[in-house]
Amino acid sequence: MIQVDVRDLVEHPGASRTVHVDEPVEGLGLELAEVPADAPIEAELLLESVVEGILVSGPLQGSMRFSCARCLKTFERPFDLQVSELFAAETDPGADEYELGPEGSIDLEPMVRDAVMLSIPFSPLCKPDCLGLCERCGGDRNLGECTCPPEVADPRWAVLGDIRFEDLT
Ligand SMILES: [Zn+2]
Ligand SMILES: [Zn+2]
């Protein structure tokens, strides 16, 4: 829970103020990416009182730890997102707005969670041209750990594998 008391805003439509968030959010992640539990998420959010509720917008920053989808190496990379969400006083059932509680407070955590989860790449790569692991020996091709001979795809070419280069000269 990142609870913010907004009673001062609710009573004054048109009013606004900023809140600074600097908190770790637990359990943020998927199989190949996670926000480390000890890495806080930082946000400088503008809260604006509008007719429908409270509008929250601003940058959201943090760091995410990934496992490369090809070579499985772990690496960290910062993220910088922009959020803009309405916390509605009256939410329709099934609407995807966040809720402004009747007691005049909002919980920023679900919004932070949704924004970060949506930003996670489907297939994180340590570098765009990662060579990945060898399917046969499991060696990391980026490190030259794989010394497997080139795969022979077509059996008709397999016989060429027996010809030594000396024979050709
Ligand atoms: Zn990689
Ligand atoms: Zn190999």
CSV table of N, CA and C and ligand atoms in Angstrom, one decimal:
chain,number,residue,atom,x,y,z
A,1,MET,N,0.8,-1.2,0.0
A,1,MET,CA,0.0,0.0,0.0
A,1,MET,C,0.9,1.3,0.0
A,2,ILE,N,0.6,2.1,-1.0
A,2,ILE,CA,1.2,3.4,-0.9
A,2,ILE,C,0.0,4.4,-0.8
A,3,GLN,N,-0.3,4.6,0.5
A,3,GLN,CA,-1.5,5.4,0.8
A,3,GLN,C,-1.2,6.9,0.8
A,4,VAL,N,-2.1,7.6,0.1
A,4,VAL,CA,-1.9,9.1,0.1
A,4,VAL,C,-3.3,9.7,0.5
A,5,ASP,N,-3.2,10.5,1.6
A,5,ASP,CA,-4.5,11.2,2.0
A,5,ASP,C,-4.7,12.4,1.1
A,6,VAL,N,-5.9,12.4,0.4
A,6,VAL,CA,-6.2,13.4,-0.5
A,6,VAL,C,-7.4,14.2,-0.2
A,7,ARG,N,-7.8,14.2,1.1
A,7,ARG,CA,-9.0,14.9,1.5
A,7,ARG,C,-8.9,16.4,1.2
A,8,ASP,N,-7.6,17.0,1.4
A,8,ASP,CA,-7.4,18.4,1.1
A,8,ASP,C,-7.7,18.7,-0.4
A,9,LEU,N,-7.5,17.8,-1.3
A,9,LEU,CA,-7.7,18.0,-2.7
A,9,LEU,C,-9.2,17.8,-3.1
A,10,VAL,N,-9.8,16.7,-2.5
A,10,VAL,CA,-11.2,16.4,-2.8
A,10,VAL,C,-12.1,17.6,-2.5
A,11,GLU,N,-11.8,18.3,-1.5
A,11,GLU,CA,-12.7,19.4,-1.1
A,11,GLU,C,-12.4,20.6,-1.9
A,12,HIS,N,-11.4,20.6,-2.7
A,12,HIS,CA,-11.0,21.8,-3.5
A,12,HIS,C,-10.8,21.5,-5.0
A,13,PRO,N,-11.8,21.3,-5.7
A,13,PRO,CA,-11.7,21.1,-7.2
A,13,PRO,C,-10.8,22.1,-7.8
A,14,GLY,N,-9.8,21.7,-8.6
A,14,GLY,CA,-8.9,22.6,-9.3
A,14,GLY,C,-7.6,22.6,-8.5
A,15,ALA,N,-7.6,22.2,-7.3
A,15,ALA,CA,-6.3,22.2,-6.5
A,15,ALA,C,-5.4,21.1,-6.9
A,16,SER,N,-4.1,21.3,-6.7
A,16,SER,CA,-3.2,20.2,-7.0
A,16,SER,C,-2.0,20.3,-6.1
A,17,ARG,N,-1.3,19.2,-6.0
A,17,ARG,CA,0.0,19.2,-5.3
A,17,ARG,C,0.8,17.9,-5.8
A,18,THR,N,2.0,17.9,-5.5
A,18,THR,CA,2.8,16.7,-5.9
A,18,THR,C,3.2,15.9,-4.7
A,19,VAL,N,3.3,14.6,-4.9
A,19,VAL,CA,3.8,13.7,-3.9
A,19,VAL,C,5.0,13.0,-4.4
A,20,HIS,N,5.9,12.7,-3.5
A,20,HIS,CA,7.1,12.0,-3.9
A,20,HIS,C,7.0,10.6,-3.3
A,21,VAL,N,7.2,9.6,-4.2
A,21,VAL,CA,7.1,8.2,-3.8
A,21,VAL,C,8.5,7.7,-3.9
A,22,ASP,N,9.0,7.0,-2.9
A,22,ASP,CA,10.3,6.3,-2.9
A,22,ASP,C,10.2,5.1,-2.1
A,23,GLU,N,9.6,4.0,-2.7
A,23,GLU,CA,9.3,2.8,-1.9
A,23,GLU,C,9.5,1.6,-2.7
A,24,PRO,N,10.0,0.6,-2.0
A,24,PRO,CA,10.1,-0.7,-2.7
A,24,PRO,C,8.7,-1.3,-2.8
A,25,VAL,N,8.4,-1.9,-3.9
A,25,VAL,CA,7.1,-2.6,-4.1
A,25,VAL,C,7.4,-4.1,-4.3
A,26,GLU,N,6.8,-4.9,-3.4
A,26,GLU,CA,7.1,-6.3,-3.5
A,26,GLU,C,6.4,-7.1,-4.6
A,27,GLY,N,7.1,-8.1,-5.0
A,27,GLY,CA,6.4,-9.0,-5.9
A,27,GLY,C,6.1,-8.5,-7.3
A,28,LEU,N,7.0,-7.6,-7.7
A,28,LEU,CA,6.8,-7.0,-9.1
A,28,LEU,C,7.7,-7.8,-10.0
A,29,GLY,N,7.1,-8.6,-10.9
A,29,GLY,CA,7.9,-9.3,-11.8
A,29,GLY,C,7.2,-10.4,-12.5
A,30,LEU,N,7.9,-10.9,-13.5
A,30,LEU,CA,7.4,-12.1,-14.3
A,30,LEU,C,8.6,-13.0,-14.3
A,31,GLU,N,8.5,-14.1,-15.2
A,31,GLU,CA,9.5,-15.1,-15.2
A,31,GLU,C,10.9,-14.5,-15.5
A,32,LEU,N,11.0,-13.6,-16.5
A,32,LEU,CA,12.3,-13.2,-16.9
A,32,LEU,C,12.7,-11.8,-16.4
A,33,ALA,N,11.8,-11.2,-15.6
A,33,ALA,CA,12.1,-9.8,-15.2
A,33,ALA,C,11.5,-9.6,-13.8
A,34,GLU,N,12.2,-8.8,-13.0
A,34,GLU,CA,11.6,-8.5,-11.7
A,34,GLU,C,12.3,-7.2,-11.2
A,35,VAL,N,11.5,-6.5,-10.4
A,35,VAL,CA,12.1,-5.3,-9.7
A,35,VAL,C,12.6,-5.9,-8.4
A,36,PRO,N,13.9,-5.8,-8.1
A,36,PRO,CA,14.4,-6.4,-6.9
A,36,PRO,C,13.7,-5.8,-5.7
A,37,ALA,N,13.5,-6.7,-4.7
A,37,ALA,CA,12.7,-6.3,-3.5
A,37,ALA,C,13.4,-5.1,-2.8
A,38,ASP,N,14.7,-5.0,-2.9
A,38,ASP,CA,15.4,-3.9,-2.2
A,38,ASP,C,15.6,-2.6,-3.1
A,39,ALA,N,15.0,-2.7,-4.3
A,39,ALA,CA,15.2,-1.5,-5.2
A,39,ALA,C,13.9,-0.7,-5.1
A,40,PRO,N,14.0,0.5,-4.6
A,40,PRO,CA,12.8,1.3,-4.5
A,40,PRO,C,12.3,1.9,-5.8
A,41,ILE,N,11.0,2.1,-5.9
A,41,ILE,CA,10.5,2.8,-7.1
A,41,ILE,C,10.3,4.2,-6.7
A,42,GLU,N,10.8,5.1,-7.6
A,42,GLU,CA,10.7,6.5,-7.3
A,42,GLU,C,9.7,7.2,-8.2
A,43,ALA,N,8.9,8.1,-7.7
A,43,ALA,CA,8.0,8.8,-8.5
A,43,ALA,C,7.7,10.2,-8.0
A,44,GLU,N,7.6,11.1,-8.9
A,44,GLU,CA,7.2,12.5,-8.6
A,44,GLU,C,5.9,12.7,-9.3
A,45,LEU,N,4.8,12.5,-8.5
A,45,LEU,CA,3.5,12.5,-9.1
A,45,LEU,C,2.7,13.8,-8.8
A,46,LEU,N,2.0,14.3,-9.8
A,46,LEU,CA,1.1,15.4,-9.7
A,46,LEU,C,-0.3,14.9,-9.4
A,47,LEU,N,-0.9,15.3,-8.3
A,47,LEU,CA,-2.2,15.0,-8.0
A,47,LEU,C,-3.1,16.2,-8.3
A,48,GLU,N,-4.1,16.0,-9.1
A,48,GLU,CA,-5.0,17.1,-9.5
A,48,GLU,C,-6.4,16.8,-9.1
A,49,SER,N,-7.1,17.7,-8.5
A,49,SER,CA,-8.5,17.5,-8.2
A,49,SER,C,-9.3,17.8,-9.4
A,50,VAL,N,-10.0,16.8,-9.9
A,50,VAL,CA,-11.0,17.1,-11.0
A,50,VAL,C,-12.4,16.7,-10.6
A,51,VAL,N,-13.3,17.0,-11.5
A,51,VAL,CA,-14.7,16.7,-11.1
A,51,VAL,C,-14.9,15.2,-10.8
A,52,GLU,N,-14.3,14.3,-11.6
A,52,GLU,CA,-14.5,12.9,-11.5
A,52,GLU,C,-13.7,12.3,-10.3
A,53,GLY,N,-12.7,13.0,-9.8
A,53,GLY,CA,-11.9,12.4,-8.7
A,53,GLY,C,-10.5,13.0,-8.7
A,54,ILE,N,-9.5,12.2,-8.6
A,54,ILE,CA,-8.1,12.7,-8.5
A,54,ILE,C,-7.4,12.1,-9.7
A,55,LEU,N,-6.7,13.1,-10.5
A,55,LEU,CA,-5.9,12.7,-11.6
A,55,LEU,C,-4.5,12.6,-11.1
A,56,VAL,N,-3.8,11.5,-11.4
A,56,VAL,CA,-2.4,11.3,-11.0
A,56,VAL,C,-1.6,11.1,-12.2
A,57,SER,N,-0.5,12.0,-12.3
A,57,SER,CA,0.3,11.8,-13.4
A,57,SER,C,1.8,12.2,-13.1
A,58,GLY,N,2.7,11.6,-13.9
A,58,GLY,CA,4.1,11.9,-13.6
A,58,GLY,C,5.0,10.8,-13.9
A,59,PRO,N,6.3,11.0,-13.8
A,59,PRO,CA,7.3,10.0,-14.1
A,59,PRO,C,7.5,8.9,-12.9
A,60,LEU,N,7.8,7.7,-13.4
A,60,LEU,CA,7.9,6.6,-12.4
A,60,LEU,C,9.3,5.9,-12.8
A,61,GLN,N,10.2,5.9,-11.9
A,61,GLN,CA,11.5,5.4,-12.2
A,61,GLN,C,11.9,4.2,-11.3
A,62,GLY,N,12.8,3.4,-11.8
A,62,GLY,CA,13.3,2.3,-11.0
A,62,GLY,C,14.2,1.5,-11.8
A,63,SER,N,14.6,0.3,-11.2
A,63,SER,CA,15.5,-0.5,-11.9
A,63,SER,C,15.0,-1.9,-11.9
A,64,MET,N,15.2,-2.6,-13.0
A,64,MET,CA,14.6,-4.0,-13.2
A,64,MET,C,15.7,-4.9,-13.5
A,65,ARG,N,15.6,-6.1,-12.9
A,65,ARG,CA,16.6,-7.2,-13.1
A,65,ARG,C,16.0,-8.2,-14.1
A,66,PHE,N,16.7,-8.4,-15.2
A,66,PHE,CA,16.2,-9.3,-16.2
A,66,PHE,C,17.1,-10.5,-16.3
A,67,SER,N,16.5,-11.6,-16.9
A,67,SER,CA,17.2,-12.7,-17.4
A,67,SER,C,17.1,-12.7,-18.9
A,68,CYS,N,18.2,-12.7,-19.6
A,68,CYS,CA,18.2,-12.7,-21.0
A,68,CYS,C,17.4,-13.9,-21.5
A,69,ALA,N,16.5,-13.6,-22.5
A,69,ALA,CA,15.7,-14.7,-23.0
A,69,ALA,C,16.5,-15.7,-23.8
A,70,ARG,N,17.7,-15.2,-24.3
A,70,ARG,CA,18.5,-16.1,-25.1
A,70,ARG,C,19.6,-16.8,-24.3
A,71,CYS,N,20.4,-16.0,-23.5
A,71,CYS,CA,21.6,-16.6,-22.9
A,71,CYS,C,21.4,-16.8,-21.4
A,72,LEU,N,20.3,-16.3,-20.8
A,72,LEU,CA,19.9,-16.5,-19.4
A,72,LEU,C,20.8,-15.6,-18.5
A,73,LYS,N,21.7,-14.8,-19.0
A,73,LYS,CA,22.5,-14.0,-18.2
A,73,LYS,C,21.6,-13.0,-17.5
A,74,THR,N,21.9,-12.6,-16.2
A,74,THR,CA,21.1,-11.6,-15.6
A,74,THR,C,21.7,-10.2,-15.7
A,75,PHE,N,20.9,-9.3,-15.9
A,75,PHE,CA,21.4,-7.9,-16.1
A,75,PHE,C,20.4,-6.9,-15.5
A,76,GLU,N,20.8,-5.8,-15.2
A,76,GLU,CA,19.9,-4.8,-14.6
A,76,GLU,C,19.8,-3.6,-15.6
A,77,ARG,N,18.6,-3.0,-15.7
A,77,ARG,CA,18.4,-1.9,-16.5
A,77,ARG,C,17.4,-1.0,-15.9
A,78,PRO,N,17.7,0.3,-15.9
A,78,PRO,CA,16.7,1.3,-15.3
A,78,PRO,C,15.5,1.4,-16.2
A,79,PHE,N,14.3,1.8,-15.6
A,79,PHE,CA,13.2,2.1,-16.4
A,79,PHE,C,12.6,3.4,-16.0
A,80,ASP,N,12.0,4.1,-16.9
A,80,ASP,CA,11.5,5.4,-16.7
A,80,ASP,C,10.1,5.5,-17.5
A,81,LEU,N,9.0,5.4,-16.7
A,81,LEU,CA,7.7,5.4,-17.3
A,81,LEU,C,7.0,6.7,-17.0
A,82,GLN,N,5.9,6.9,-17.7
A,82,GLN,CA,5.0,8.0,-17.5
A,82,GLN,C,3.6,7.5,-17.2
A,83,VAL,N,3.1,7.9,-16.1
A,83,VAL,CA,1.7,7.4,-15.8
A,83,VAL,C,0.8,8.6,-15.8
A,84,SER,N,-0.5,8.3,-16.1
A,84,SER,CA,-1.5,9.3,-16.1
A,84,SER,C,-2.8,8.6,-15.8
A,85,GLU,N,-3.3,8.6,-14.6
A,85,GLU,CA,-4.5,7.7,-14.3
A,85,GLU,C,-5.5,8.5,-13.4
A,86,LEU,N,-6.7,8.1,-13.6
A,86,LEU,CA,-7.8,8.7,-12.8
A,86,LEU,C,-8.1,7.8,-11.6
A,87,PHE,N,-8.2,8.4,-10.4
A,87,PHE,CA,-8.7,7.7,-9.3
A,87,PHE,C,-10.1,8.3,-9.1
A,88,ALA,N,-11.1,7.5,-9.5
A,88,ALA,CA,-12.5,8.0,-9.6
A,88,ALA,C,-13.2,7.9,-8.2
A,89,ALA,N,-14.0,8.9,-7.9
A,89,ALA,CA,-14.8,8.9,-6.7
A,89,ALA,C,-15.9,7.8,-6.8
A,90,GLU,N,-16.4,7.7,-8.0
A,90,GLU,CA,-17.4,6.6,-8.3
A,90,GLU,C,-17.0,5.8,-9.4
A,91,THR,N,-16.6,4.6,-9.1
A,91,THR,CA,-16.1,3.7,-10.2
A,91,THR,C,-17.3,2.8,-10.7
A,92,ASP,N,-17.4,2.7,-12.0
A,92,ASP,CA,-18.4,1.8,-12.5
A,92,ASP,C,-17.9,0.4,-12.4
A,93,PRO,N,-18.8,-0.6,-12.1
A,93,PRO,CA,-18.3,-2.0,-12.0
A,93,PRO,C,-17.7,-2.3,-13.4
A,94,GLY,N,-16.5,-2.9,-13.4
A,94,GLY,CA,-15.9,-3.3,-14.6
A,94,GLY,C,-15.1,-2.2,-15.3
A,95,ALA,N,-15.1,-1.0,-14.8
A,95,ALA,CA,-14.3,0.1,-15.3
A,95,ALA,C,-12.9,-0.1,-14.9
A,96,ASP,N,-11.9,0.4,-15.7
A,96,ASP,CA,-10.5,0.1,-15.3
A,96,ASP,C,-9.9,1.3,-14.6
A,97,GLU,N,-10.7,2.2,-14.0
A,97,GLU,CA,-10.2,3.3,-13.2
A,97,GLU,C,-9.8,2.8,-11.8
A,98,TYR,N,-9.0,3.5,-11.2
A,98,TYR,CA,-8.6,3.2,-9.8
A,98,TYR,C,-9.6,3.9,-8.9
A,99,GLU,N,-9.6,3.4,-7.7
A,99,GLU,CA,-10.7,3.9,-6.8
A,99,GLU,C,-10.2,5.0,-5.8
A,100,LEU,N,-11.0,6.0,-5.7
A,100,LEU,CA,-10.8,7.0,-4.6
A,100,LEU,C,-11.7,6.6,-3.5
A,101,GLY,N,-11.1,6.1,-2.4
A,101,GLY,CA,-11.9,5.6,-1.3
A,101,GLY,C,-12.8,6.6,-0.7
A,102,PRO,N,-13.9,6.2,-0.1
A,102,PRO,CA,-14.8,7.1,0.6
A,102,PRO,C,-14.2,7.9,1.7
A,103,GLU,N,-13.1,7.3,2.3
A,103,GLU,CA,-12.4,8.0,3.4
A,103,GLU,C,-11.4,9.1,2.9
A,104,GLY,N,-11.4,9.3,1.6
A,104,GLY,CA,-10.5,10.3,1.0
A,104,GLY,C,-9.1,10.0,0.9
A,105,SER,N,-8.8,8.8,0.6
A,105,SER,CA,-7.4,8.4,0.3
A,105,SER,C,-7.3,7.5,-0.9
A,106,ILE,N,-6.1,7.6,-1.5
A,106,ILE,CA,-5.9,6.7,-2.7
A,106,ILE,C,-4.7,5.8,-2.4
A,107,ASP,N,-4.7,4.7,-3.0
A,107,ASP,CA,-3.6,3.7,-2.9
A,107,ASP,C,-2.9,3.7,-4.2
A,108,LEU,N,-1.6,4.2,-4.3
A,108,LEU,CA,-0.9,4.3,-5.5
A,108,LEU,C,-0.3,3.0,-6.0
A,109,GLU,N,-0.3,2.0,-5.0
A,109,GLU,CA,0.4,0.8,-5.4
A,109,GLU,C,-0.1,0.0,-6.6
A,110,PRO,N,-1.5,-0.2,-6.7
A,110,PRO,CA,-2.0,-0.9,-7.9
A,110,PRO,C,-1.6,-0.2,-9.2
A,111,MET,N,-1.6,1.1,-9.2
A,111,MET,CA,-1.2,1.9,-10.4
A,111,MET,C,0.2,1.7,-10.7
A,112,VAL,N,1.1,1.7,-9.7
A,112,VAL,CA,2.5,1.5,-9.9
A,112,VAL,C,2.7,0.1,-10.4
A,113,ARG,N,2.1,-0.8,-9.8
A,113,ARG,CA,2.2,-2.2,-10.2
A,113,ARG,C,1.8,-2.5,-11.7
A,114,ASP,N,0.6,-1.9,-12.0
A,114,ASP,CA,0.2,-2.1,-13.4
A,114,ASP,C,1.1,-1.5,-14.4
A,115,ALA,N,1.6,-0.3,-14.1
A,115,ALA,CA,2.4,0.5,-15.1
A,115,ALA,C,3.7,-0.3,-15.3
A,116,VAL,N,4.3,-0.8,-14.2
A,116,VAL,CA,5.6,-1.5,-14.3
A,116,VAL,C,5.4,-2.9,-15.0
A,117,MET,N,4.3,-3.6,-14.6
A,117,MET,CA,4.1,-4.9,-15.3
A,117,MET,C,3.9,-4.8,-16.8
A,118,LEU,N,3.2,-3.7,-17.2
A,118,LEU,CA,2.9,-3.5,-18.6
A,118,LEU,C,4.1,-3.1,-19.4
A,119,SER,N,5.1,-2.6,-18.7
A,119,SER,CA,6.3,-2.2,-19.4
A,119,SER,C,7.4,-3.3,-19.6
A,120,ILE,N,7.1,-4.4,-18.9
A,120,ILE,CA,8.1,-5.5,-19.0
A,120,ILE,C,8.1,-6.1,-20.4
A,121,PRO,N,9.3,-6.1,-21.0
A,121,PRO,CA,9.4,-6.6,-22.4
A,121,PRO,C,9.1,-8.1,-22.4
A,122,PHE,N,8.4,-8.6,-23.4
A,122,PHE,CA,8.1,-10.0,-23.5
A,122,PHE,C,9.3,-10.9,-23.6
A,123,SER,N,10.3,-10.4,-24.2
A,123,SER,CA,11.5,-11.2,-24.4
A,123,SER,C,12.8,-10.3,-24.2
A,124,PRO,N,13.2,-10.1,-22.9
A,124,PRO,CA,14.3,-9.3,-22.7
A,124,PRO,C,15.6,-9.8,-23.2
A,125,LEU,N,16.4,-9.0,-23.8
A,125,LEU,CA,17.7,-9.4,-24.3
A,125,LEU,C,18.8,-8.6,-23.6
A,126,CYS,N,20.0,-9.3,-23.3
A,126,CYS,CA,21.1,-8.6,-22.7
A,126,CYS,C,21.7,-7.6,-23.6
A,127,LYS,N,21.6,-7.9,-24.9
A,127,LYS,CA,22.0,-7.0,-26.0
A,127,LYS,C,21.3,-7.4,-27.2
A,128,PRO,N,21.0,-6.5,-28.1
A,128,PRO,CA,20.1,-6.8,-29.3
A,128,PRO,C,20.7,-8.0,-30.1
A,129,ASP,N,22.0,-8.1,-30.2
A,129,ASP,CA,22.5,-9.2,-31.0
A,129,ASP,C,23.1,-10.4,-30.2
A,130,CYS,N,22.4,-10.6,-29.0
A,130,CYS,CA,22.9,-11.7,-28.2
A,130,CYS,C,22.8,-13.0,-29.0
A,131,LEU,N,23.9,-13.8,-28.9
A,131,LEU,CA,24.0,-15.0,-29.7
A,131,LEU,C,23.4,-16.2,-29.0
A,132,GLY,N,23.1,-16.0,-27.7
A,132,GLY,CA,22.4,-17.1,-27.0
A,132,GLY,C,23.3,-18.3,-26.7
A,133,LEU,N,22.6,-19.3,-26.2
A,133,LEU,CA,23.3,-20.5,-25.8
A,133,LEU,C,23.2,-21.6,-26.9
A,134,CYS,N,24.3,-22.4,-27.0
A,134,CYS,CA,24.3,-23.5,-28.0
A,134,CYS,C,23.2,-24.5,-27.6
A,135,GLU,N,22.4,-24.9,-28.6
A,135,GLU,CA,21.4,-25.9,-28.3
A,135,GLU,C,22.0,-27.3,-28.0
A,136,ARG,N,23.2,-27.5,-28.4
A,136,ARG,CA,23.8,-28.8,-28.2
A,136,ARG,C,24.6,-28.9,-26.9
A,137,CYS,N,25.5,-28.0,-26.7
A,137,CYS,CA,26.4,-28.1,-25.6
A,137,CYS,C,26.0,-27.1,-24.4
A,138,GLY,N,25.1,-26.2,-24.7
A,138,GLY,CA,24.7,-25.3,-23.7
A,138,GLY,C,25.7,-24.1,-23.4
A,139,GLY,N,26.8,-24.1,-24.2
A,139,GLY,CA,27.8,-23.1,-24.0
A,139,GLY,C,27.3,-21.7,-24.4
A,140,ASP,N,27.8,-20.7,-23.8
A,140,ASP,CA,27.4,-19.3,-24.1
A,140,ASP,C,28.2,-18.9,-25.4
A,141,ARG,N,27.4,-18.7,-26.5
A,141,ARG,CA,28.1,-18.3,-27.7
A,141,ARG,C,28.7,-16.9,-27.7
A,142,ASN,N,28.2,-16.1,-26.8
A,142,ASN,CA,28.8,-14.7,-26.7
A,142,ASN,C,30.2,-14.8,-26.1
A,143,LEU,N,30.4,-15.8,-25.3
A,143,LEU,CA,31.7,-16.0,-24.7
A,143,LEU,C,32.6,-16.9,-25.4
A,144,GLY,N,32.1,-17.4,-26.6
A,144,GLY,CA,32.9,-18.4,-27.4
A,144,GLY,C,33.1,-19.7,-26.6
A,145,GLU,N,32.1,-20.0,-25.7
A,145,GLU,CA,32.2,-21.3,-25.0
A,145,GLU,C,31.9,-22.5,-25.8
A,146,CYS,N,31.2,-22.3,-26.9
A,146,CYS,CA,30.7,-23.4,-27.7
A,146,CYS,C,31.7,-23.7,-28.8
A,147,THR,N,32.2,-24.9,-28.9
A,147,THR,CA,33.2,-25.3,-29.9
A,147,THR,C,32.6,-26.4,-30.8
A,148,CYS,N,31.3,-26.5,-30.7
A,148,CYS,CA,30.6,-27.5,-31.5
A,148,CYS,C,30.9,-27.2,-33.0
A,149,PRO,N,31.1,-28.3,-33.8
A,149,PRO,CA,31.3,-28.1,-35.3
A,149,PRO,C,29.9,-27.5,-35.8
A,150,PRO,N,30.0,-26.8,-36.9
A,150,PRO,CA,28.8,-26.3,-37.5
A,150,PRO,C,27.8,-27.4,-37.8
A,151,GLU,N,26.5,-27.1,-37.6
A,151,GLU,CA,25.5,-28.2,-37.7
A,151,GLU,C,25.4,-28.5,-39.2
A,152,VAL,N,25.2,-29.7,-39.6
A,152,VAL,CA,25.0,-30.1,-40.9
A,152,VAL,C,23.5,-30.4,-41.1
A,153,ALA,N,22.9,-29.5,-41.8
A,153,ALA,CA,21.4,-29.6,-41.9
A,153,ALA,C,20.9,-30.7,-42.9
A,154,ASP,N,21.6,-30.7,-44.0
A,154,ASP,CA,21.1,-31.6,-45.1
A,154,ASP,C,22.0,-32.8,-45.1
A,155,PRO,N,21.4,-34.0,-45.0
A,155,PRO,CA,22.3,-35.2,-45.0
A,155,PRO,C,23.1,-35.4,-46.3
A,156,ARG,N,22.6,-34.8,-47.4
A,156,ARG,CA,23.4,-34.9,-48.6
A,156,ARG,C,24.8,-34.2,-48.5
A,157,TRP,N,24.8,-33.3,-47.6
A,157,TRP,CA,26.1,-32.5,-47.4
A,157,TRP,C,27.0,-33.2,-46.4
A,158,ALA,N,26.4,-34.1,-45.7
A,158,ALA,CA,27.2,-34.7,-44.5
A,158,ALA,C,28.5,-35.3,-45.0
A,159,VAL,N,28.5,-35.9,-46.2
A,159,VAL,CA,29.7,-36.5,-46.7
A,159,VAL,C,30.8,-35.5,-46.8
A,160,LEU,N,30.5,-34.3,-47.1
A,160,LEU,CA,31.5,-33.2,-47.2
A,160,LEU,C,32.3,-33.1,-45.9
A,161,GLY,N,31.6,-33.4,-44.8
A,161,GLY,CA,32.2,-33.3,-43.5
A,161,GLY,C,33.5,-34.2,-43.4
A,162,ASP,N,33.5,-35.3,-44.2
A,162,ASP,CA,34.6,-36.2,-44.1
A,162,ASP,C,35.8,-35.8,-44.9
A,163,ILE,N,35.6,-34.8,-45.8
A,163,ILE,CA,36.7,-34.4,-46.6
A,163,ILE,C,37.6,-33.4,-45.8
A,164,ARG,N,38.8,-33.7,-45.7
A,164,ARG,CA,39.7,-32.8,-45.0
A,164,ARG,C,40.2,-31.8,-46.0
A,165,PHE,N,40.5,-30.6,-45.4
A,165,PHE,CA,40.9,-29.5,-46.3
A,165,PHE,C,42.1,-29.8,-47.1
A,166,GLU,N,43.0,-30.6,-46.5
A,166,GLU,CA,44.2,-31.0,-47.3
A,166,GLU,C,43.9,-31.7,-48.6
A,167,ASP,N,42.8,-32.5,-48.6
A,167,ASP,CA,42.4,-33.2,-49.8
A,167,ASP,C,42.1,-32.3,-50.9
A,168,LEU,N,41.7,-31.1,-50.6
A,168,LEU,CA,41.2,-30.2,-51.6
A,168,LEU,C,42.3,-29.4,-52.3
A,169,THR,N,43.4,-29.4,-51.7
A,169,THR,CA,44.5,-28.5,-52.2
A,169,THR,C,45.5,-29.3,-53.1
B,1,ZN,ZN,21.9,-12.7,-23.8
B,2,ZN,ZN,27.9,-26.0,-28.7
